[in-house]
mmCIF file of C-alpha atoms in Angstrom:
data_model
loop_
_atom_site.group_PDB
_atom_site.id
_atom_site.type_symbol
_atom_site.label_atom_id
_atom_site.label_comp_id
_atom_site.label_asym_id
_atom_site.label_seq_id
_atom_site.Cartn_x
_atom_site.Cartn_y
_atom_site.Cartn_z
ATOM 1 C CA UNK A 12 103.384 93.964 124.593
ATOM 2 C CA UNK A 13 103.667 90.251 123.776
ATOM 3 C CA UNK A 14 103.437 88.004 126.949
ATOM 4 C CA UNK A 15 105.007 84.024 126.636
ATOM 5 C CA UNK A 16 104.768 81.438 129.396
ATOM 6 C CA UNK A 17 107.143 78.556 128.638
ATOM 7 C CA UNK A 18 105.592 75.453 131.550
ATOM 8 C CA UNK A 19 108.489 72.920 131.296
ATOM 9 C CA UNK A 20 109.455 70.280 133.833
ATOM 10 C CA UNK A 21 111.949 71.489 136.633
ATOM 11 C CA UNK A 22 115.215 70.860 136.631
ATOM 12 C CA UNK A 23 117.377 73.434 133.970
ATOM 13 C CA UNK A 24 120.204 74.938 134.731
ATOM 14 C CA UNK A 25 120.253 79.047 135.595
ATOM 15 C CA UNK A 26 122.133 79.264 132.167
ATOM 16 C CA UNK A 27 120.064 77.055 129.799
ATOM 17 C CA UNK A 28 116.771 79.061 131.638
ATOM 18 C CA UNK A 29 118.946 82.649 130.488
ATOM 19 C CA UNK A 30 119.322 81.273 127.221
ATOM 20 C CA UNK A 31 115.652 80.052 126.458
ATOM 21 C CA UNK A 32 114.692 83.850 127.873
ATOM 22 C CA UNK A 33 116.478 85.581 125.506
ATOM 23 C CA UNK A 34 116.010 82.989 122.244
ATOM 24 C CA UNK A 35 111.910 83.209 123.113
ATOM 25 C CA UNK A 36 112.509 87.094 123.075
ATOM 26 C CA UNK A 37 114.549 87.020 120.060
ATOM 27 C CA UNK A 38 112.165 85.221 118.102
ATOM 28 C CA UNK A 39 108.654 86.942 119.292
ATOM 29 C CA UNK A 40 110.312 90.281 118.745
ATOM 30 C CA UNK A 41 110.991 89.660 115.124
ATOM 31 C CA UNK A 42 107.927 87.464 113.995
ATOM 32 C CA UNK A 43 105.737 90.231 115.472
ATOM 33 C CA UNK A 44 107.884 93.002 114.612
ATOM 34 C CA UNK A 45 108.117 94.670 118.585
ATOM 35 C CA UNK A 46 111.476 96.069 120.034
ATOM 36 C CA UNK A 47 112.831 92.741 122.479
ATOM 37 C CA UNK A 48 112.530 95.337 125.644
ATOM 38 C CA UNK A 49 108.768 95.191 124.989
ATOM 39 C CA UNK A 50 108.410 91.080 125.053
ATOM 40 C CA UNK A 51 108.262 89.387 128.676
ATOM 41 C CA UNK A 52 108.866 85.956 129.148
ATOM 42 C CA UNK A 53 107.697 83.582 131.965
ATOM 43 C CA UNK A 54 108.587 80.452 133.254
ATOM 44 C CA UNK A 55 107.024 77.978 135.210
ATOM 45 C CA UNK A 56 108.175 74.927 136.704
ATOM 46 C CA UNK A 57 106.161 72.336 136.884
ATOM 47 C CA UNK A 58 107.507 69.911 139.934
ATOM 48 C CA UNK A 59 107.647 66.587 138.497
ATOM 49 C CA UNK A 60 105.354 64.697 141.643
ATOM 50 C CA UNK A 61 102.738 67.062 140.099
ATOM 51 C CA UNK A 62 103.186 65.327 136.345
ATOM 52 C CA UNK A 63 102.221 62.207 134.742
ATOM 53 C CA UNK A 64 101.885 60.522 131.649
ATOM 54 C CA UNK A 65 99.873 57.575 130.961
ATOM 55 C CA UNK A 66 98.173 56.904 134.243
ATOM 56 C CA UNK A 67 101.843 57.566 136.251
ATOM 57 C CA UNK A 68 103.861 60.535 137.898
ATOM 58 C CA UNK A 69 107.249 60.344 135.916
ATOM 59 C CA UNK A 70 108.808 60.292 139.266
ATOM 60 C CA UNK A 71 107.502 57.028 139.624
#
């Protein structure tokens, strides 16, 4: 049973977080060759005070 966690910056929509659920499913179900019900996709926000890039939070 194939696991993915997708970490991504918060901030999507309920839809566009639907729609990268069942693409990501899509995908790992046919490049490893498992039925979809069998894949199980995570995802986790990561709160943008608790990211940075080049020495700064992107908040800031």
């Amino acid at each position: 049973m194939p696991y993915v966690t997708v970490q991504m910056l918060e901030g999507r929509t309920e839809e566009q977080r639907k729609a990268l659920i069942e693409k990501v499913t899509e995908a790992v179900a046919e490049t490893v060759d498992v039925a979809p019900e069998k894949v199980v996709v995570f995802i986790e926000d990561i709160d943008k005070r608790n990211y940075g890039v080049g020495g700064k939070r992107l908040i800031d």
